[in-house]
Amino acid sequence: KAAAKPTPAPSAPHGRQKVLASPAVRQRAKDLGIDLSEVKPAADGRVRHADLDAFLSYNGANGFASAGT
Amino acid sequence: KPGAQPRPDEACEASETAPLTLDLIRVLGDDNQAHGPWDPKLDADTLRQMLHHFAMVRAFDARMYRGQRQGKTSFYMKCTGEEATSISAAMALASDDMVFPSYRQQGILIARGYPLVEMINQIYSNRGDKLKGRQLPIMYSSRENSFFSISGNLATQTPQAVGWAMASAIKGDTRIAATWVGEGSTAEGDFHSACTFAAVYNAPVIINVVNNQWAISSFSGFAGAERTTFAARALGYGIAGLRVDGNDPLAVYAAERWAANRARSNSGPTLIEHFTYRAEGHSTSDDPGAYRSAHEGEEWPLGDPVNRLKKHLIELGEWDEDRHAAMDIACAEEVKAATKEAEKNGILGHGLHHPFHTMFEDVFETLPWHLEEQAAQAIHEREVKWPEGKKP
Amino acid sequence: KPGAQPRPDEACEASETAPLTLDLIRVLGDDNQAHGPWDPKLDADTLRQMLHHFAMVRAFDARMYRGQRQGKTSFYMKCTGEEATSISAAMALASDDMVFPSYRQQGILIARGYPLVEMINQIYSNRGDKLKGRQLPIMYSSRENSFFSISGNLATQTPQAVGWAMASAIKGDTRIAATWVGEGSTAEGDFHSACTFAAVYNAPVIINVVNNQWAISSFSGFAGAERTTFAARALGYGIAGLRVDGNDPLAVYAAERWAANRARSNSGPTLIEHFTYRAEGHSTSDDPGAYRSAHEGEEWPLGDPVNRLKKHLIELGEWDEDRHAAMDIACAEEVKAATKEAEKNGILGHGLHHPFHTMFEDVFETLPWHLEEQAAQAIHEREVKWPEGKKP
Amino acid sequence: TRRLNMIEAINEALAIMLERDPDVIILGEDVGYFGGVFRATAGLQEKFGKTRVFDTPISECGIIGVAVGMGAYGLRPVPEIQFADYIYPGLDQLVSEAARLRYRSAGEFIAPMTVRSPFGGGIFGGQTHSQSPEALFTHVSGIKTVIPSTPHDAKGLLISAIEDNDPVIFFEPKRIYNGPFTGFYDKPVEPWKKHRDSQVPEGYYKIPLGKARTVREGEALTVLVYGTMVHVAEAVCEARGVDAEIIDLRTLVPLDIEAIETSVKKTGRCLIIHEATRTSGFGAELSALVTERCFYHLEAPVDRVTGFDTPYPHSLEWAYFPGPVRIGEAIDKIMSE
Amino acid sequence: TRRLNMIEAINEALAIMLERDPDVIILGEDVGYFGGVFRATAGLQEKFGKTRVFDTPISECGIIGVAVGMGAYGLRPVPEIQFADYIYPGLDQLVSEAARLRYRSAGEFIAPMTVRSPFGGGIFGGQTHSQSPEALFTHVSGIKTVIPSTPHDAKGLLISAIEDNDPVIFFEPKRIYNGPFTGFYDKPVEPWKKHRDSQVPEGYYKIPLGKARTVREGEALTVLVYGTMVHVAEAVCEARGVDAEIIDLRTLVPLDIEAIETSVKKTGRCLIIHEATRTSGFGAELSALVTERCFYHLEAPVDRVTGFDTPYPHSLEWAYFPGPVRIGEAIDKIMSE
Ligand SMILES: Cc1ncc(C[n+]2csc(CCOP(=O)(O)OP(=O)(O)O)c2C)c(N)n1
Ligand SMILES: Cc1ncc(C[n+]2csc(CCOP(=O)(O)OP(=O)(O)O)c2C)c(N)n1
Ligand SMILES: [Mg+2]
Ligand SMILES: [Mg+2]
Ligand SMILES: [Mg+2]
């Protein structure tokens, strides 16, 4: 997935929008089929498991299946 | 035997010294008089000065040893019995000749007038220590006194001395270098490098091998002493070699002066073996009782150098027992006063050390980012451990 | 001068050899006859065998040098002019005495009958190389022939030889060790360790210093030769020392035998300086024209050892020019045949190397996980580069 | 089993191997008559004689060099380097010779030596009696690096090292020779005899090289550690009540990668602790390996707590030492991510 | 500017410093009359005389040891170690003495030497003419490690190193002395004269120590590399069409952490390449630093492409060398995560 989305972001002027997340969060998002850039990060810009949980329950209400633990 | 050794010209062929590498240059006889061509003919003032340095080192050693036992510092090393090998030798050099000592040449600093308080600050690794508490006690350094920083790694100073001497020669400087190394340490490759480079470049250097017959628990045979002398190593490199009674202050002075003159006149390096005896343990960490008999030490095989010089001066009518006793007391007082003074700067482990940031200085000339970060961490830890106001 | 050097008893005090460290032991005179107490009195068969080894090494060197120039391998080193220092010395040892050579003692392998094909396989680092192509050419190893693995690091083999000899003595074994080191390499600390340990433990070892007067571009003065001889180093350690004309095969044999007998009878180590001359460049990577005059080599300061031995045999009536010429041709043929044979196993860089997995073997006795993983990676890369069927 | 301190355990391992294998010999500065400056070889020369246990000249190059030759002969030498800080003059013989001998001779000659050397600080030894140079050896192919942390392990690992046919560098954490120092330098150190791991079986036993020891199991965090720092780590985790899994590596090369991977994949967090200077310490290798192998399990950055990148300073040694505060804060940080 | 190869650039830097500073001297095996086995010092003795440029005995311990003494005197020695593989006998003088002298004497004495040494493989030099021991020096406090990758940098960095008041080890990648080898060993190597970075200004100029060079900018991946491998990395990225940002570190200690952090935070991916053996190589430190500092930006595990953990083998050197296939596959893997 080398292709970069040319969406400009204030924090990363030259590149695609960067999502800050631990590898474990990235892995979980990937397993769940979630695009991390759609998840609202915390104030420090980082996506944590809790943010994923929130995203899941929000989207869950819109019909997504919960991934459980 | 004293006075019987010939004294070749200082500019002689190195090979002319061959017999002297297997002999023992002595000047002071049992009659307490100076004999033979090696008599340096020092005046009484100089001899008294020498004796004073001897007494001072001994007083210093005694007090520092006690200080270590009392928990004021972690470590100490005496040079008892070997005083002449550093003091008399140093007095035969110019004061700006560069010395590269091992750890048992505190006598050189005393002879060169380095303040006792500075020495003690170093030993206590306190706030006043010019080396910022970084070095093990007795690992002095004094550029002002042309005294090179002492290393814990044995024999490394020997090629360094040769390099300094080569540099001096390259620059047309008249200063020479001298180094001291224990007989045990001559087994290190560095010593061989030193001798080889000294020989190849005819460096103006004196390599002093202090054969005190012991290397911690190992007698000098483990450095090869049962085969030949240490002075004989010189023959192997084709450089001048002298073997001297290291407990004979006049002989030591004379041999060192001979080598200094030789070096200064560009006639080449000299290796001097000082045959002496380590009268005490290796260091405060050592227990010599476990490896050598108790009375071996008492026998002082070559005679206590302090005693020998004292008797010589008395014999010359230039000294007496009362003055000697008074001198000993004065030295002890001076050391005591210096100790008190130094203790104001703190003793080891009692907080009056250098600030934490100094730990990161001098690794490089300036602090790179990683040391800045680490310094911040150390200072932060200090605040966690001793929050504002709580004495560290 | 030949024949004039005294031959002390093999069990003599080391110091008795002192004059021999500054002299030069010679046996063969200008009259091509053997002279004096060092004449080893070898029979004609032995001498002819020695001559044959000489001729073989020279033929081998010539061909391997050419092979390198033709791109069959990366590197080669000749020993031209120094043949006696390895061959005659090796012949004076028992065949199971352990040798720790430097890189210029191919003569020992020849003298011990190591197959030429094996040597060439090593030089070509091919599929037949018992060292699996891992080592630079000429860095042989043959446990069977009591020939220690050669290191690229100078002088490291010298304390190893002493250690082997100490082990032999500890075990009550009668085998001794012998090591060879270039005069330039004696400046390394390892050499000093070797001499010190040999002296301290009276190890049954012979330390051969091959003074071929050059260390790459540096003449022997940079190792100290202008000051004294290399044999004189022995005096410094109080061990026996001999200085021998390294281009005089009989003198080399005699000196080595003297030292071997001395070692075997537990009378101690000997340091032998073989004074010789490196008649060619340091290696195929070298251009001696850049640092020494073209005719220096031609002068063969001590006379070509092959020639000297040949003339001696002729003088004895045991050899003639025709046989010599025939021998040279036969040697060249034998080397050529061995080369052909070895080439069947491949030459360097032409694919017939050992399998990739061998690269990871022998790092440890067994492969830990990380080497297994790396081996898999290497083999995988091989498949990517040369997919099935495509010749690597 | 009896209770031994670390010096006694090492001494016992040496005695057992001298007894079992006539090819085992011990050499080094002051190891013979005197029995070593830390007394690790005390009594051995008396018992086994001067050809089995002997003093050497002060030449680390010579000590390792002759040991290579002895190994080539067929002996199994156990040289001692008096302090790890003094190993450099012998480094060439160790890394260029001993470590490569089997490889370069394709197995014709080996160097089955075990170089014992006290290492690490915390004894006010200044910059030349305090170093932890283990990382240097792990970068060299062909040598195994072993570091025990308890009397029990010291004995079993040392016996394995001596029997191993590859050269082994066996670093002994001198700070814990007499007791399991926990980093609280202002409190007295408990003697080994009170510690569970001072139980040392009598006689011969081995602990395999390349196998880590799980000091305690936990779910929250993996701590990779060895030597003295094992005890410090344990004490800090105890004090903070962190559910850490502490892994004592015991052997750095070959490394027990399985134990590491399993644990980090379980906890998702990893802290590495060593006393050696930080830059290019063995912690760097561990960190790289964990990142390479457990990346998608990581919840927080792999972190290192180490000595600083300075010589070991004499008077400020407790400011230098990676003690409870440094470790504790690192744990807090990892756990808060 | 003229076009120079790396040897010429180094020779020129030395000549300039000998000219400018009467305290600069050069010593080493074969460096004098002959001008060095790689000719780096050719002509210098003739020009500056035997007291400025001279041959030494074959003793690396002595070479570094006398250089320490010369530095203490006030000279600025530039010793050469003929091959990095032969530095070990002098290691103690370098790491215990030169590197710690300023610290232990609190600045009274310094060792402002620059130790030049050819390093790295790819020349069929076998295990003792091919090593890359740079990691060892980065673990030692008090010494700077510099590795140029072009004639332009070699000259400017060497001048900086010589003027620097700290000891510097200056490793010269011998494989690229004559041309920027790109790892495709079966193709002829282009000479330096055709390469952009062979443009070397005349006279004196400096490239600061501690500043990396961005070889090319990119968005997809950060490649951290130095020495010979810079050119291999560039060729592989070129060949694969990867939008990599290639950073030539130039100085390992002190490291340009800012350049590294900025780039990895931008790309989210990091590949580290070196020729040295893998375990505890400098790549491990780089990997640890990247993980510690850019963790939440990482989209793939930081990876290392390195030499294998074996001695450098003679006949299989191209199987050992971290060449285009190994690097290319690592890039593919990182980019596919
Ligand atoms: C390279 C090195 N190896 C070992 C030591 C440990 N050590 C310190 S002093 C000493 C004995 C030195 O004996 P000698 O050279 O005779 O000096 P002396 O103590 O008698 O003055 C030893 C082995 C060291 N400091 N450095
Ligand atoms: C430790 C070490 N330093 C430097 C070198 C590089 N080198 C290889 S051969 C050589 C010259 C050796 O000269 P000498 O000992 O006289 O042996 P010769 O070549 O004359 O047989 C040098 C400097 C090396 N191989 N090992
Ligand atoms: Mg001594
Ligand atoms: Mg030579
Ligand atoms: Mg073993």
XYZ file of N, CA and C in Angstrom, chain B residues 113-248:
408
model
N 55.906 19.602 44.949
C 55.210 20.640 45.697
C 53.732 20.744 45.424
N 53.130 19.692 44.940
C 51.681 19.699 44.732
C 51.012 19.777 46.101
N 50.009 20.628 46.275
C 49.421 20.798 47.609
C 48.779 19.509 48.145
N 49.056 19.214 49.388
C 48.470 18.028 50.017
C 46.947 18.080 49.971
N 46.407 19.270 50.163
C 44.940 19.381 50.183
C 44.346 18.916 48.853
N 45.022 19.269 47.769
C 44.526 18.821 46.459
C 44.548 17.297 46.366
N 45.630 16.725 46.876
C 45.724 15.260 46.838
C 44.571 14.642 47.630
N 44.328 15.209 48.791
C 43.292 14.618 49.650
C 41.902 14.845 49.051
N 41.691 16.015 48.477
C 40.420 16.242 47.792
C 40.184 15.141 46.753
N 41.232 14.819 46.040
C 41.093 13.774 45.023
C 40.759 12.447 45.695
N 41.465 12.156 46.769
C 41.253 10.878 47.447
C 39.839 10.780 48.016
N 39.344 11.890 48.481
C 37.980 11.893 49.010
C 36.939 12.070 47.903
N 37.395 12.347 46.710
C 36.482 12.580 45.572
C 35.412 13.590 45.955
N 35.832 14.622 46.618
C 34.849 15.576 47.155
C 34.646 16.767 46.220
N 33.912 17.690 46.713
C 33.566 18.885 45.972
C 34.790 19.692 45.537
N 35.867 19.537 46.284
C 37.085 20.279 45.952
C 37.994 19.538 44.971
N 37.656 18.309 44.692
C 38.501 17.484 43.815
C 38.533 18.082 42.408
N 39.723 18.428 41.958
C 39.835 19.011 40.625
C 39.457 18.018 39.540
N 39.494 16.739 39.872
C 39.088 15.728 38.886
C 37.601 15.410 39.017
N 36.904 16.233 39.768
C 35.442 16.177 39.863
C 34.907 14.840 40.391
N 35.717 14.195 41.204
C 35.246 12.959 41.818
C 35.121 11.795 40.864
N 35.672 11.973 39.674
C 35.454 10.934 38.664
C 36.373 9.734 38.809
N 37.566 9.996 39.345
C 38.586 8.945 39.367
C 38.689 8.261 40.730
N 39.068 7.003 40.678
C 39.396 6.258 41.892
C 40.447 7.048 42.674
N 40.389 6.995 44.015
C 41.427 7.663 44.801
C 42.838 7.299 44.337
N 43.698 8.282 44.412
C 45.126 8.241 44.075
C 45.418 8.300 42.581
N 44.340 8.341 41.761
C 44.564 8.462 40.316
C 44.661 9.952 39.963
N 45.679 10.594 40.502
C 45.849 12.034 40.343
C 46.118 12.441 38.890
N 46.031 13.743 38.685
C 46.450 14.350 37.420
C 46.827 15.780 37.745
N 47.946 16.239 37.232
C 48.272 17.649 37.421
C 49.107 18.158 36.266
N 48.409 18.763 35.341
C 49.099 19.306 34.184
C 50.111 20.369 34.613
N 49.717 21.175 35.583
C 50.613 22.223 36.086
C 51.942 21.653 36.544
N 51.882 20.492 37.140
C 53.109 19.881 37.647
C 53.698 18.863 36.673
N 53.287 18.958 35.430
C 53.788 18.032 34.410
C 53.670 16.581 34.868
N 52.515 16.304 35.451
C 52.228 14.978 36.006
C 51.013 14.442 35.265
N 51.221 13.403 34.473
C 50.147 12.913 33.604
C 49.077 12.191 34.411
N 47.880 12.301 33.927
C 46.717 11.615 34.500
C 46.962 10.109 34.643
N 46.742 9.593 35.854
C 47.029 8.174 36.107
C 45.870 7.305 35.622
N 46.221 6.206 35.017
C 45.223 5.270 34.516
C 45.140 4.051 35.423
N 43.967 3.452 35.486
C 43.848 2.191 36.199
C 44.393 1.022 35.401
N 44.524 1.204 34.111
C 44.996 0.119 33.252
C 46.510 0.089 33.257
N 47.048 -1.009 33.660
C 48.495 -1.110 33.862
C 49.275 -0.921 32.566
N 50.368 -0.208 32.676
C 51.394 -0.088 31.631
C 50.981 0.758 30.431
N 49.733 1.183 30.382
C 49.302 1.998 29.240
C 50.079 3.314 29.162
N 50.559 3.786 30.303
C 51.259 5.076 30.309
C 52.630 4.982 29.643
N 53.140 3.786 29.458
C 54.524 3.685 28.965
C 54.667 4.100 27.499
N 53.843 3.586 26.576
C 53.979 4.127 25.208
C 53.557 5.588 25.131
N 52.665 6.002 26.015
C 52.247 7.407 26.015
C 53.434 8.305 26.349
N 54.224 7.886 27.315
C 55.418 8.660 27.671
C 56.357 8.737 26.473
N 56.491 7.624 25.784
C 57.370 7.607 24.617
C 56.824 8.555 23.547
N 55.522 8.545 23.365
C 54.908 9.442 22.385
C 55.113 10.905 22.757
N 54.975 11.201 24.040
C 55.211 12.577 24.493
C 56.663 12.968 24.200
N 57.562 12.059 24.499
C 58.988 12.329 24.268
C 59.269 12.505 22.778
N 58.631 11.694 21.951
C 58.801 11.836 20.500
C 58.302 13.209 20.061
N 57.164 13.622 20.610
C 56.605 14.928 20.261
C 57.566 16.034 20.679
N 58.110 15.904 21.869
C 59.052 16.906 22.364
C 60.255 17.002 21.425
N 60.735 15.852 20.998
C 61.881 15.828 20.083
C 61.500 16.449 18.735
N 60.322 16.096 18.243
C 59.869 16.640 16.962
C 59.829 18.157 17.018
N 59.405 18.680 18.170
C 59.261 20.119 18.321
C 60.557 20.800 18.756
N 61.629 20.039 18.910
C 62.891 20.647 19.317
C 62.857 21.172 20.743
N 61.973 20.630 21.521
C 61.808 20.997 22.928
C 62.919 20.311 23.740
N 63.325 20.921 24.847
C 64.377 20.275 25.652
C 63.802 19.389 26.746
N 62.502 19.444 26.917
C 61.920 18.627 27.981
C 61.917 17.152 27.587
N 62.101 16.315 28.576
C 62.071 14.885 28.324
C 60.880 14.280 29.079
N 60.637 13.021 28.833
C 59.557 12.331 29.529
C 60.123 11.190 30.361
N 59.448 10.877 31.435
C 59.837 9.716 32.251
C 58.574 8.980 32.638
N 58.652 7.671 32.648
C 57.488 6.887 33.047
C 57.899 5.855 34.093
N 56.931 5.458 34.888
C 57.145 4.455 35.928
C 56.169 3.309 35.701
N 56.655 2.117 35.867
C 55.783 0.953 35.674
C 56.246 -0.158 36.625
N 55.300 -0.864 37.202
C 55.647 -1.950 38.112
C 56.285 -3.114 37.382
N 57.094 -3.887 38.089
C 57.753 -5.023 37.432
C 56.716 -6.007 36.904
N 55.627 -6.187 37.651
C 54.590 -7.101 37.178
C 53.989 -6.626 35.868
N 53.840 -5.326 35.772
C 53.182 -4.745 34.596
C 54.053 -4.777 33.346
N 55.331 -5.055 33.495
C 56.178 -5.113 32.297
C 55.757 -6.237 31.361
N 54.946 -7.162 31.863
C 54.490 -8.255 30.993
C 53.454 -7.785 29.971
N 52.857 -6.632 30.200
C 51.857 -6.136 29.257
C 52.503 -5.760 27.919
N 51.739 -5.917 26.860
C 52.221 -5.553 25.537
C 52.578 -4.077 25.418
N 51.911 -3.242 26.185
C 52.183 -1.802 26.125
C 53.642 -1.503 26.455
N 54.165 -2.225 27.415
C 55.561 -2.020 27.809
C 56.487 -2.331 26.633
N 56.166 -3.395 25.943
C 56.946 -3.788 24.767
C 56.850 -2.719 23.674
N 55.657 -2.197 23.470
C 55.488 -1.104 22.511
C 56.354 0.072 22.906
N 56.327 0.388 24.185
C 57.100 1.539 24.669
C 58.575 1.344 24.368
N 59.104 0.183 24.692
C 60.531 -0.069 24.480
C 60.863 -0.053 22.989
N 59.989 -0.665 22.193
C 60.251 -0.724 20.752
C 60.248 0.671 20.137
N 59.223 1.438 20.442
C 59.146 2.788 19.870
C 60.282 3.661 20.411
N 60.596 3.523 21.677
C 61.699 4.307 22.243
C 62.988 4.002 21.491
N 63.197 2.713 21.207
C 64.411 2.304 20.509
C 64.414 2.811 19.068
N 63.318 2.610 18.376
C 63.266 2.945 16.946
C 63.422 4.448 16.716
N 62.805 5.254 17.583
C 62.853 6.708 17.369
C 63.849 7.400 18.280
N 64.622 6.626 19.014
C 65.625 7.215 19.911
C 64.989 8.296 20.798
N 63.831 7.967 21.330
C 63.041 8.969 22.051
C 63.711 9.398 23.356
N 63.606 10.685 23.687
C 64.177 11.182 24.942
C 63.288 10.835 26.136
N 63.386 9.599 26.557
C 62.475 9.095 27.580
C 63.227 8.197 28.551
N 62.754 8.173 29.765
C 63.281 7.237 30.770
C 62.147 6.305 31.162
N 62.410 5.019 31.048
C 61.410 4.030 31.448
C 61.858 3.437 32.779
N 61.179 3.819 33.842
C 61.516 3.327 35.179
C 60.683 2.101 35.508
N 61.347 0.986 35.701
C 60.635 -0.210 36.139
C 60.840 -0.324 37.652
N 59.752 -0.211 38.378
C 59.846 -0.324 39.831
C 59.643 -1.786 40.200
N 60.757 -2.453 40.444
C 60.673 -3.863 40.821
C 60.583 -3.965 42.337
N 59.358 -3.935 42.812
C 59.161 -4.055 44.265
C 58.891 -5.505 44.658
N 59.173 -6.388 43.738
C 59.167 -7.830 43.959
C 57.786 -8.454 44.089
N 56.757 -7.640 44.082
C 55.411 -8.181 44.189
C 54.451 -7.474 43.250
N 53.535 -8.243 42.729
C 52.423 -7.723 41.936
C 51.177 -8.323 42.583
N 50.511 -7.530 43.386
C 49.482 -8.055 44.292
C 50.076 -9.291 44.967
N 49.551 -10.477 44.666
C 50.022 -11.679 45.376
C 51.112 -12.427 44.627
N 51.466 -11.942 43.446
C 52.396 -12.700 42.608
C 53.810 -12.154 42.746
N 54.730 -12.997 43.082
C 56.109 -12.527 43.212
C 56.688 -12.287 41.827
N 57.786 -11.568 41.809
C 58.308 -11.060 40.540
C 58.677 -12.157 39.542
N 58.819 -13.381 40.018
C 59.093 -14.486 39.100
C 58.028 -14.634 38.042
N 56.807 -14.252 38.362
C 55.738 -14.354 37.371
C 55.818 -13.275 36.306
N 56.763 -12.377 36.474
C 57.038 -11.432 35.394
C 58.370 -11.778 34.735
N 58.965 -12.853 35.180
C 60.189 -13.310 34.543
C 61.462 -13.096 35.353
N 61.336 -12.695 36.607
C 62.514 -12.306 37.390
C 63.453 -13.462 37.706
N 62.988 -14.678 37.570
C 63.881 -15.787 37.862
C 64.837 -16.067 36.708
N 64.563 -15.469 35.575
C 65.372 -15.709 34.389
C 66.482 -14.690 34.223
N 66.102 -13.450 34.424
C 67.093 -12.384 34.314
C 66.527 -11.150 35.005
N 67.241 -10.068 34.948
C 66.753 -8.846 35.580
C 65.767 -8.141 34.657
N 65.060 -7.179 35.218
C 64.183 -6.373 34.362
C 65.007 -5.359 33.564
N 66.105 -4.934 34.135
C 66.976 -4.017 33.392
C 67.484 -4.679 32.113
N 67.620 -5.997 32.155
C 68.118 -6.715 30.982
C 67.173 -6.607 29.791
N 65.918 -6.307 30.049
C 65.012 -6.087 28.921
C 65.623 -5.046 27.963
N 66.334 -4.081 28.527
C 66.941 -3.031 27.703
C 67.869 -3.627 26.643
N 68.613 -4.647 27.024
C 69.538 -5.292 26.085
C 68.795 -5.821 24.869
N 67.609 -6.333 25.129
C 66.819 -6.914 24.047
C 66.430 -5.886 23.001
N 66.331 -4.645 23.425
C 65.950 -3.593 22.488
C 67.145 -2.760 22.040
N 68.282 -3.037 22.604
C 69.452 -2.253 22.254
C 69.390 -0.833 22.790
N 68.715 -0.660 23.905
C 68.734 0.661 24.530
C 69.518 0.573 25.843
N 69.887 1.730 26.385
C 70.667 1.728 27.619
C 69.830 1.195 28.773
N 70.470 0.462 29.665
C 69.775 -0.087 30.820
C 70.614 0.044 32.076
N 69.957 0.365 33.157
C 70.651 0.462 34.449
C 69.822 -0.294 35.471
N 70.508 -0.931 36.394
C 69.800 -1.578 37.498
C 70.303 -0.940 38.773
N 69.384 -0.430 39.540
C 69.791 0.383 40.664
C 69.113 -0.092 41.949
N 69.821 0.055 43.031
C 69.251 -0.228 44.347
C 68.193 0.841 44.616
N 66.948 0.458 44.503
C 65.858 1.414 44.619
C 65.648 1.916 46.033
N 66.329 1.335 46.965
C 66.230 1.801 48.348
C 67.426 2.668 48.731
N 68.252 2.937 47.733
C 69.428 3.792 47.939
C 69.136 5.129 47.260
